[in-house]
């Protein structure tokens, strides 16, 4: 068993972990970043960056479709789904390359591969090979898509999450987007503008992150003008039918159901905390097992441990 002692240990080399690393270097060279998964950040691989590439293609199609308002007539609009997704993947890979190159250029003694878990408030076990004693610890372990078990059971391999969209070789014929948050709205609108038949189903009446009731009302109207939306669809029934999935809300009869090639689960991203052994850390936790932290500083209670990013 290897043993290390550092001033700052950072769990996760995603966007938040990389930012924490740069900030820590302003105070000490005794920094260690621990990562158990691939380098490249969620943002670059499957999040903000590839989604904006898809949105850019969708905006180009949308502009062409409405160009006649400016006296520009597009006689025949054709969307090449394979070319759209090829560009998304190519540019995504380029972005990821920048991030991995940055991490690869860190000193070797600042990087450690393996999954970390707390043994006590100052000690981390990394894999089965290294024990790390740290004066300060930053939890930047990211998040993962929320997929209710009943959806997975009903849809099987026809159910995907946002991470999977950016591996598509071409655009599908139809997608049901389950969720009405930011990720759901971005992908639903982009796919719709690229010619995919989309249905968006929201559990509540709320659309996006806005909390002001007037803005919520306006947002619902704006999106409903373009997207087929079913809000307040908390009682959702999915049924696999061949290579499609039938979606029905509540006690609607079979005639009201819609069938889709894919079901995209976009119903939130819980933090990656379950495998960290936080119960051994002595940190105060809420009922979900999430540390109680100051949202302004990220400090957990008055401890030497901080939390950052999606976690």
Tab-separated table of N, CA and C in Angstrom, residues 54 79 81 84-85 168 170-177 187-199 226-228 260-262:
chain	number	residue	atom	x	y	z
A	54	UNK	N	-24.799	20.876	-31.333
A	54	UNK	CA	-26.070	20.420	-31.886
A	54	UNK	C	-27.031	21.589	-32.049
A	79	UNK	N	-31.681	18.283	-44.401
A	79	UNK	CA	-30.799	18.121	-43.247
A	79	UNK	C	-30.137	16.751	-43.339
A	81	UNK	N	-28.493	14.218	-41.503
A	81	UNK	CA	-28.304	13.844	-40.102
A	81	UNK	C	-26.938	13.260	-39.820
A	84	UNK	N	-24.479	16.155	-39.704
A	84	UNK	CA	-24.674	16.932	-38.472
A	84	UNK	C	-23.960	16.252	-37.307
A	85	UNK	N	-24.203	14.952	-37.138
A	85	UNK	CA	-23.635	14.252	-35.989
A	85	UNK	C	-22.135	14.031	-36.150
A	168	UNK	N	-24.487	9.268	-31.392
A	168	UNK	CA	-25.309	8.909	-32.555
A	168	UNK	C	-24.519	9.100	-33.845
A	170	UNK	N	-26.235	9.203	-36.731
A	170	UNK	CA	-27.143	10.033	-37.518
A	170	UNK	C	-28.307	10.441	-36.627
A	171	UNK	N	-29.202	11.238	-37.155
A	171	UNK	CA	-30.360	11.672	-36.398
A	171	UNK	C	-31.470	10.626	-36.492
A	172	UNK	N	-32.183	10.381	-35.391
A	172	UNK	CA	-33.267	9.402	-35.427
A	172	UNK	C	-34.528	9.998	-36.041
A	173	UNK	N	-35.542	9.158	-36.194
A	173	UNK	CA	-36.827	9.616	-36.697
A	173	UNK	C	-37.646	10.302	-35.613
A	174	UNK	N	-37.608	9.755	-34.388
A	174	UNK	CA	-38.472	10.284	-33.333
A	174	UNK	C	-37.854	10.048	-31.962
A	175	UNK	N	-38.099	10.987	-31.044
A	175	UNK	CA	-37.575	10.906	-29.673
A	175	UNK	C	-38.609	11.483	-28.718
A	176	UNK	N	-38.888	10.762	-27.629
A	176	UNK	CA	-39.653	11.325	-26.522
A	176	UNK	C	-38.668	11.782	-25.465
A	177	UNK	N	-38.733	13.048	-25.082
A	177	UNK	CA	-37.844	13.613	-24.071
A	177	UNK	C	-38.615	13.675	-22.756
A	187	UNK	N	-32.076	19.865	-25.772
A	187	UNK	CA	-32.029	18.757	-26.723
A	187	UNK	C	-33.343	18.622	-27.485
A	188	UNK	N	-34.471	18.800	-26.804
A	188	UNK	CA	-35.764	18.673	-27.478
A	188	UNK	C	-35.899	19.714	-28.583
A	189	UNK	N	-35.576	20.963	-28.283
A	189	UNK	CA	-35.721	22.010	-29.299
A	189	UNK	C	-34.738	21.811	-30.450
A	190	UNK	N	-33.490	21.447	-30.126
A	190	UNK	CA	-32.491	21.251	-31.182
A	190	UNK	C	-32.898	20.108	-32.109
A	191	UNK	N	-33.307	18.982	-31.535
A	191	UNK	CA	-33.696	17.837	-32.366
A	191	UNK	C	-34.931	18.160	-33.205
A	192	UNK	N	-35.882	18.867	-32.604
A	192	UNK	CA	-37.089	19.260	-33.345
A	192	UNK	C	-36.728	20.126	-34.542
A	193	UNK	N	-35.839	21.092	-34.349
A	193	UNK	CA	-35.463	21.986	-35.452
A	193	UNK	C	-34.634	21.277	-36.515
A	194	UNK	N	-34.086	20.113	-36.162
A	194	UNK	CA	-33.327	19.327	-37.131
A	194	UNK	C	-34.195	18.256	-37.797
A	195	UNK	N	-35.499	18.354	-37.595
A	195	UNK	CA	-36.416	17.495	-38.326
A	195	UNK	C	-36.813	16.212	-37.616
A	196	UNK	N	-36.394	16.037	-36.364
A	196	UNK	CA	-36.777	14.852	-35.605
A	196	UNK	C	-38.162	15.091	-34.985
A	197	UNK	N	-39.028	14.089	-35.048
A	197	UNK	CA	-40.330	14.215	-34.371
A	197	UNK	C	-40.100	14.060	-32.873
A	198	UNK	N	-40.410	15.116	-32.120
A	198	UNK	CA	-40.107	15.168	-30.690
A	198	UNK	C	-41.389	15.367	-29.889
A	199	UNK	N	-41.496	14.667	-28.782
A	199	UNK	CA	-42.528	14.926	-27.788
A	199	UNK	C	-41.859	15.134	-26.443
A	226	UNK	N	-43.684	25.928	-30.334
A	226	UNK	CA	-42.806	25.185	-31.237
A	226	UNK	C	-42.786	23.692	-30.937
A	227	UNK	N	-42.767	23.332	-29.663
A	227	UNK	CA	-42.599	21.934	-29.274
A	227	UNK	C	-43.913	21.309	-28.826
A	228	UNK	N	-44.196	20.084	-29.246
A	228	UNK	CA	-45.312	19.340	-28.648
A	228	UNK	C	-44.946	18.992	-27.203
A	260	UNK	N	-42.392	6.246	-30.125
A	260	UNK	CA	-41.129	6.897	-30.436
A	260	UNK	C	-40.025	5.853	-30.610
A	261	UNK	N	-39.055	6.228	-31.426
A	261	UNK	CA	-37.903	5.351	-31.657
A	261	UNK	C	-37.009	5.291	-30.408
A	262	UNK	N	-36.867	6.436	-29.738
A	262	UNK	CA	-36.020	6.510	-28.548
A	262	UNK	C	-36.745	7.240	-27.426
